[in-house]
mmCIF file of C-alpha atoms in Angstrom:
data_model
loop_
_atom_site.group_PDB
_atom_site.id
_atom_site.type_symbol
_atom_site.label_atom_id
_atom_site.label_comp_id
_atom_site.label_asym_id
_atom_site.label_seq_id
_atom_site.Cartn_x
_atom_site.Cartn_y
_atom_site.Cartn_z
ATOM 1 C CA MET A 1 33.805 -18.358 -2.130
ATOM 2 C CA THR A 2 32.324 -15.057 -0.933
ATOM 3 C CA GLU A 3 30.680 -13.100 -3.721
ATOM 4 C CA ILE A 4 32.076 -9.579 -4.098
ATOM 5 C CA HIS A 5 29.804 -6.675 -5.023
ATOM 6 C CA GLU A 6 30.621 -3.078 -5.776
ATOM 7 C CA PHE A 7 29.313 -0.473 -3.366
ATOM 8 C CA ILE A 8 26.160 1.414 -4.207
ATOM 9 C CA GLN A 9 26.511 5.067 -5.182
ATOM 10 C CA ARG A 10 25.566 7.552 -2.487
ATOM 11 C CA ASP A 11 22.081 9.028 -2.257
ATOM 12 C CA THR A 12 22.538 12.736 -1.564
ATOM 13 C CA GLY A 13 18.854 13.304 -0.821
ATOM 14 C CA GLN A 14 19.450 13.264 2.959
ATOM 15 C CA HIS A 15 22.492 15.500 2.839
ATOM 16 C CA ALA A 16 22.996 19.218 2.883
ATOM 17 C CA PRO A 17 23.578 20.624 -0.624
ATOM 18 C CA ALA A 18 27.218 20.666 -1.659
ATOM 19 C CA ILE A 19 26.978 24.440 -2.012
ATOM 20 C CA THR A 20 25.207 26.103 0.925
ATOM 21 C CA PRO A 21 25.472 29.914 1.204
ATOM 22 C CA ILE A 22 25.216 29.893 5.036
ATOM 23 C CA TYR A 23 28.508 27.941 5.048
ATOM 24 C CA LYS A 24 30.494 30.314 2.878
ATOM 25 C CA THR A 25 33.525 28.198 2.028
ATOM 26 C CA SER A 26 31.198 25.634 0.429
ATOM 27 C CA THR A 27 30.711 28.118 -2.422
ATOM 28 C CA PHE A 28 34.420 27.716 -3.218
ATOM 29 C CA ARG A 29 34.854 24.023 -2.408
ATOM 30 C CA GLY A 30 31.547 22.536 -3.557
ATOM 31 C CA PRO A 31 31.465 20.828 -6.985
ATOM 32 C CA THR A 32 29.766 22.843 -9.727
ATOM 33 C CA ARG A 33 29.805 20.092 -12.368
ATOM 34 C CA PRO A 34 28.135 16.649 -12.356
ATOM 35 C CA LEU A 35 30.113 14.060 -10.388
ATOM 36 C CA LEU A 36 31.754 11.130 -12.148
ATOM 37 C CA SER A 37 30.999 7.553 -11.095
ATOM 38 C CA LEU A 38 34.161 5.438 -10.994
ATOM 39 C CA GLN A 39 34.346 1.662 -10.889
ATOM 40 C CA ASN A 40 35.530 0.250 -7.561
ATOM 41 C CA SER A 41 38.865 -1.537 -7.517
ATOM 42 C CA LEU A 42 39.252 -4.943 -5.866
ATOM 43 C CA SER A 43 41.254 -3.407 -3.006
ATOM 44 C CA GLU A 44 38.445 -0.953 -2.267
ATOM 45 C CA VAL A 45 35.799 -3.627 -1.786
ATOM 46 C CA THR A 46 37.854 -6.288 0.013
ATOM 47 C CA GLY A 47 39.947 -4.478 2.618
ATOM 48 C CA PRO A 48 41.259 -3.485 5.040
ATOM 49 C CA ALA A 49 40.755 -5.950 7.884
ATOM 50 C CA PHE A 50 41.564 -4.732 11.396
ATOM 51 C CA GLY A 51 42.471 -6.837 14.424
ATOM 52 C CA GLN A 52 42.839 -6.111 18.115
ATOM 53 C CA HIS A 53 46.561 -6.896 17.915
ATOM 54 C CA GLU A 54 47.030 -3.757 15.788
ATOM 55 C CA LEU A 55 45.828 -1.443 18.555
ATOM 56 C CA GLY A 56 47.808 -0.176 21.523
ATOM 57 C CA PRO A 57 46.504 -0.393 25.103
ATOM 58 C CA LEU A 58 46.017 3.392 25.304
ATOM 59 C CA ASP A 59 44.696 4.011 21.786
ATOM 60 C CA ASN A 60 41.196 4.757 23.104
ATOM 61 C CA ASP A 61 42.415 6.804 26.081
ATOM 62 C CA LEU A 62 43.074 10.321 24.793
ATOM 63 C CA ILE A 63 43.848 11.486 28.339
ATOM 64 C CA ARG A 64 46.912 9.235 28.501
ATOM 65 C CA ASN A 65 47.945 8.301 24.963
ATOM 66 C CA TYR A 66 49.869 11.536 24.330
ATOM 67 C CA ALA A 67 50.681 12.605 27.887
ATOM 68 C CA GLN A 68 54.267 13.799 28.324
ATOM 69 C CA SER A 69 54.443 15.257 31.812
ATOM 70 C CA GLY A 70 50.986 14.820 33.329
ATOM 71 C CA ASP A 71 47.295 14.803 32.489
ATOM 72 C CA PRO A 72 45.907 17.222 29.883
ATOM 73 C CA VAL A 73 43.962 20.304 30.956
ATOM 74 C CA GLY A 74 40.174 20.281 30.751
ATOM 75 C CA GLU A 75 36.944 18.499 31.616
ATOM 76 C CA ARG A 76 37.383 14.731 31.574
ATOM 77 C CA VAL A 77 34.635 12.882 29.712
ATOM 78 C CA ILE A 78 33.780 9.358 28.593
ATOM 79 C CA LEU A 79 32.302 8.923 25.116
ATOM 80 C CA HIS A 80 30.626 5.581 24.534
ATOM 81 C CA GLY A 81 27.914 3.906 22.530
ATOM 82 C CA ARG A 82 27.225 1.155 20.034
ATOM 83 C CA VAL A 83 27.629 0.769 16.284
ATOM 84 C CA LEU A 84 24.346 -0.649 14.969
ATOM 85 C CA ASP A 85 22.902 -1.691 11.623
ATOM 86 C CA GLY A 86 19.499 -0.639 10.313
ATOM 87 C CA ASN A 87 17.756 -3.335 12.387
ATOM 88 C CA ALA A 88 19.417 -2.206 15.642
ATOM 89 C CA ARG A 89 21.772 -5.207 15.574
ATOM 90 C CA PRO A 90 25.325 -4.669 16.880
ATOM 91 C CA VAL A 91 28.179 -4.504 14.387
ATOM 92 C CA ALA A 92 31.309 -6.094 15.847
ATOM 93 C CA GLY A 93 34.934 -5.561 14.841
ATOM 94 C CA VAL A 94 34.433 -2.076 13.404
ATOM 95 C CA LEU A 95 37.374 0.329 13.618
ATOM 96 C CA VAL A 96 36.139 3.575 15.170
ATOM 97 C CA GLU A 97 38.521 6.541 15.059
ATOM 98 C CA CYS A 98 38.087 9.979 16.625
ATOM 99 C CA TRP A 99 39.929 13.294 16.533
ATOM 100 C CA GLN A 100 39.219 16.625 18.166
ATOM 101 C CA ALA A 101 40.436 19.996 19.438
ATOM 102 C CA ASN A 102 41.753 20.332 22.974
ATOM 103 C CA ALA A 103 40.025 22.103 25.863
ATOM 104 C CA SER A 104 41.035 25.520 24.510
ATOM 105 C CA GLY A 105 39.527 24.769 21.104
ATOM 106 C CA ARG A 106 42.815 24.210 19.286
ATOM 107 C CA TYR A 107 43.836 21.233 17.146
ATOM 108 C CA ARG A 108 47.339 19.832 17.212
ATOM 109 C CA HIS A 109 47.873 20.755 13.573
ATOM 110 C CA ARG A 110 50.423 23.092 12.030
ATOM 111 C CA ASN A 111 47.715 24.970 10.104
ATOM 112 C CA ASP A 112 45.634 25.749 13.194
ATOM 113 C CA GLY A 113 46.439 29.334 14.081
ATOM 114 C CA TYR A 114 43.791 29.889 16.749
ATOM 115 C CA ILE A 115 45.019 31.695 19.898
ATOM 116 C CA GLY A 116 43.982 28.763 22.099
ATOM 117 C CA ALA A 117 46.952 27.160 23.829
ATOM 118 C CA ILE A 118 48.537 23.920 22.661
ATOM 119 C CA ASP A 119 48.363 21.326 25.437
ATOM 120 C CA PRO A 120 51.654 19.375 25.571
ATOM 121 C CA ASN A 121 49.820 16.423 27.128
ATOM 122 C CA PHE A 122 46.982 16.109 24.618
ATOM 123 C CA GLY A 123 47.226 14.778 21.059
ATOM 124 C CA GLY A 124 43.518 14.662 20.270
ATOM 125 C CA CYS A 125 43.345 11.334 18.386
ATOM 126 C CA GLY A 126 42.117 7.868 19.340
ATOM 127 C CA ARG A 127 40.824 4.588 17.953
ATOM 128 C CA CYS A 128 39.206 1.354 19.070
ATOM 129 C CA LEU A 129 37.461 -1.751 17.736
ATOM 130 C CA THR A 130 33.830 -2.446 18.601
ATOM 131 C CA ASP A 131 33.302 -5.527 20.755
ATOM 132 C CA SER A 132 30.865 -8.400 20.155
ATOM 133 C CA GLU A 133 27.962 -6.132 21.198
ATOM 134 C CA GLY A 134 29.050 -3.318 18.899
ATOM 135 C CA ARG A 135 30.260 -1.196 21.810
ATOM 136 C CA TYR A 136 32.987 1.445 21.561
ATOM 137 C CA PHE A 137 34.541 3.539 24.342
ATOM 138 C CA PHE A 138 36.812 6.593 24.522
ATOM 139 C CA ARG A 139 38.161 8.537 27.487
ATOM 140 C CA THR A 140 39.048 12.102 26.581
ATOM 141 C CA ILE A 141 38.919 15.827 27.346
ATOM 142 C CA LYS A 142 35.828 17.757 26.301
ATOM 143 C CA PRO A 143 36.882 19.933 23.354
ATOM 144 C CA GLY A 144 36.461 23.685 23.505
ATOM 145 C CA PRO A 145 34.566 25.776 20.932
ATOM 146 C CA TYR A 146 36.527 27.879 18.472
ATOM 147 C CA PRO A 147 35.781 30.699 16.012
ATOM 148 C CA PHE A 148 36.004 30.258 12.269
ATOM 149 C CA ARG A 149 35.982 32.705 9.380
ATOM 150 C CA ASN A 150 32.472 32.428 8.015
ATOM 151 C CA ARG A 151 30.161 35.178 9.236
ATOM 152 C CA VAL A 152 31.236 38.045 11.510
ATOM 153 C CA ASN A 153 31.140 36.030 14.745
ATOM 154 C CA ASP A 154 30.742 32.319 13.929
ATOM 155 C CA TRP A 155 31.860 29.690 16.460
ATOM 156 C CA ARG A 156 31.953 25.922 16.147
ATOM 157 C CA PRO A 157 30.296 24.141 19.067
ATOM 158 C CA ALA A 158 32.280 21.542 20.987
ATOM 159 C CA HIS A 159 32.480 18.503 18.723
ATOM 160 C CA VAL A 160 34.394 15.304 18.070
ATOM 161 C CA HIS A 161 35.047 13.920 14.583
ATOM 162 C CA PHE A 162 34.332 10.215 14.103
ATOM 163 C CA SER A 163 35.373 7.790 11.398
ATOM 164 C CA VAL A 164 33.879 4.293 11.038
ATOM 165 C CA PHE A 165 35.495 1.696 8.769
ATOM 166 C CA GLY A 166 33.461 -1.058 7.119
ATOM 167 C CA SER A 167 34.829 -4.021 5.188
ATOM 168 C CA GLY A 168 36.506 -1.883 2.508
ATOM 169 C CA PHE A 169 38.196 1.480 2.044
ATOM 170 C CA ALA A 170 35.156 2.799 0.186
ATOM 171 C CA GLN A 171 33.055 2.085 3.273
ATOM 172 C CA ARG A 172 34.748 4.608 5.521
ATOM 173 C CA LEU A 173 32.076 6.877 6.976
ATOM 174 C CA ILE A 174 32.873 10.228 8.615
ATOM 175 C CA THR A 175 30.739 12.432 10.833
ATOM 176 C CA GLN A 176 30.796 14.802 13.820
ATOM 177 C CA MET A 177 29.330 14.363 17.294
ATOM 178 C CA TYR A 178 28.079 17.213 19.483
ATOM 179 C CA PHE A 179 27.258 17.487 23.195
ATOM 180 C CA GLU A 180 23.785 17.743 24.706
ATOM 181 C CA GLY A 181 22.950 21.206 26.014
ATOM 182 C CA ASP A 182 25.528 23.145 23.994
ATOM 183 C CA PRO A 183 23.860 26.473 23.066
ATOM 184 C CA LEU A 184 26.212 26.972 20.115
ATOM 185 C CA ILE A 185 24.680 24.054 18.194
ATOM 186 C CA ARG A 186 21.613 26.021 17.121
ATOM 187 C CA HIS A 187 23.817 28.891 15.886
ATOM 188 C CA ASP A 188 26.342 26.768 13.994
ATOM 189 C CA SER A 189 26.459 27.447 10.253
ATOM 190 C CA ILE A 190 27.711 23.938 9.479
ATOM 191 C CA VAL A 191 25.125 22.046 11.560
ATOM 192 C CA ASN A 192 22.381 24.194 10.067
ATOM 193 C CA THR A 193 23.200 23.146 6.521
ATOM 194 C CA ILE A 194 21.258 19.986 7.524
ATOM 195 C CA ALA A 195 17.596 20.778 6.834
ATOM 196 C CA ASP A 196 16.183 17.760 8.720
ATOM 197 C CA VAL A 197 15.911 18.703 12.413
ATOM 198 C CA ALA A 198 15.697 15.041 13.465
ATOM 199 C CA ALA A 199 18.889 14.245 11.534
ATOM 200 C CA ARG A 200 20.686 17.097 13.300
ATOM 201 C CA ASP A 201 19.486 15.802 16.658
ATOM 202 C CA ARG A 202 20.928 12.356 15.947
ATOM 203 C CA LEU A 203 24.394 13.929 15.943
ATOM 204 C CA VAL A 204 24.041 15.014 19.593
ATOM 205 C CA ALA A 205 25.416 12.773 22.360
ATOM 206 C CA ARG A 206 23.277 12.526 25.510
ATOM 207 C CA LEU A 207 24.558 12.976 29.026
ATOM 208 C CA ASP A 208 24.768 9.529 30.656
ATOM 209 C CA LEU A 209 25.212 9.814 34.416
ATOM 210 C CA ASN A 210 24.930 6.028 34.778
ATOM 211 C CA ALA A 211 28.237 5.652 32.928
ATOM 212 C CA ALA A 212 29.962 8.551 34.697
ATOM 213 C CA VAL A 213 32.739 8.047 37.237
ATOM 214 C CA PRO A 214 31.680 9.814 40.473
ATOM 215 C CA LEU A 215 33.887 12.741 41.456
ATOM 216 C CA ASP A 216 35.981 12.176 38.320
ATOM 217 C CA THR A 217 34.447 11.956 34.846
ATOM 218 C CA LEU A 218 31.128 12.717 33.148
ATOM 219 C CA ALA A 219 29.905 10.432 30.351
ATOM 220 C CA TYR A 220 28.014 10.915 27.102
ATOM 221 C CA ARG A 221 26.343 8.201 25.047
ATOM 222 C CA TRP A 222 26.115 8.328 21.275
ATOM 223 C CA ASP A 223 25.041 5.364 19.142
ATOM 224 C CA ILE A 224 26.190 5.215 15.521
ATOM 225 C CA VAL A 225 23.509 3.761 13.219
ATOM 226 C CA LEU A 226 24.850 2.771 9.810
ATOM 227 C CA ARG A 227 21.630 2.692 7.793
ATOM 228 C CA GLY A 228 17.851 2.841 7.914
ATOM 229 C CA THR A 229 15.446 5.614 8.883
ATOM 230 C CA ARG A 230 17.337 6.294 12.122
ATOM 231 C CA SER A 231 20.731 6.373 10.426
ATOM 232 C CA THR A 232 23.420 8.686 11.708
ATOM 233 C CA LEU A 233 24.060 11.481 9.211
ATOM 234 C CA PHE A 234 27.506 10.965 7.707
ATOM 235 C CA GLU A 235 29.428 13.546 5.710
ATOM 236 C CA ASN A 236 30.182 10.988 2.988
ATOM 237 C CA LYS A 237 27.350 8.465 3.416
ATOM 238 C CA LEU A 238 27.310 5.674 0.825
ATOM 239 C CA MET A 239 23.835 4.158 0.714
ATOM 240 C CA GLY A 240 24.001 0.389 0.874
ATOM 241 C CA ASN A 241 26.967 0.175 3.257
#
């Protein structure tokens, strides 16, 4: 019988403080009292388990999986990479999810009131399972930047949200990926809550012309490292995952 262990409490030493004045809404949303440690339930440490049969053939193709009357507007890109453990070994069978704004910088969400146009052919969500070599792959539209109410003229750089599921619900890790060469990254109030410059850089996907489709689609490579000194910075990192 497999021995079941509870997950280890997060180590916040690598993270931005919960309350960071440069990111103004954190002063309202950040916890001001000590956090409580709750015991994990059996369902949190033993599930879920995902299989390829649960995914649709277009789940990782954001260009086609919501299309109604044609292709979505914008720059076509491939996002790919590997999910690795702390020893650079591939992690197979991991559910990787992504969600993003469209090319005009608008999310398909009823609370998004930005003036960017809604694209009827773009939903902005995808998912896939890593293969035996830990590889994941998405085809999508490069998201546009958008303003947000923080300082007088703050803009979010182009970014894609990623979620990675482990062997239990409490092992879901969430982060954001940015694009190499985007000048807005160095001005972003959210990115700059991360004090470690190297950790910020590990959130940036690199242009990968070898994986591009000539005359069609550019590609960016971004590896997701679950632990160790080269770990990807997650918004909710649980040390020991």
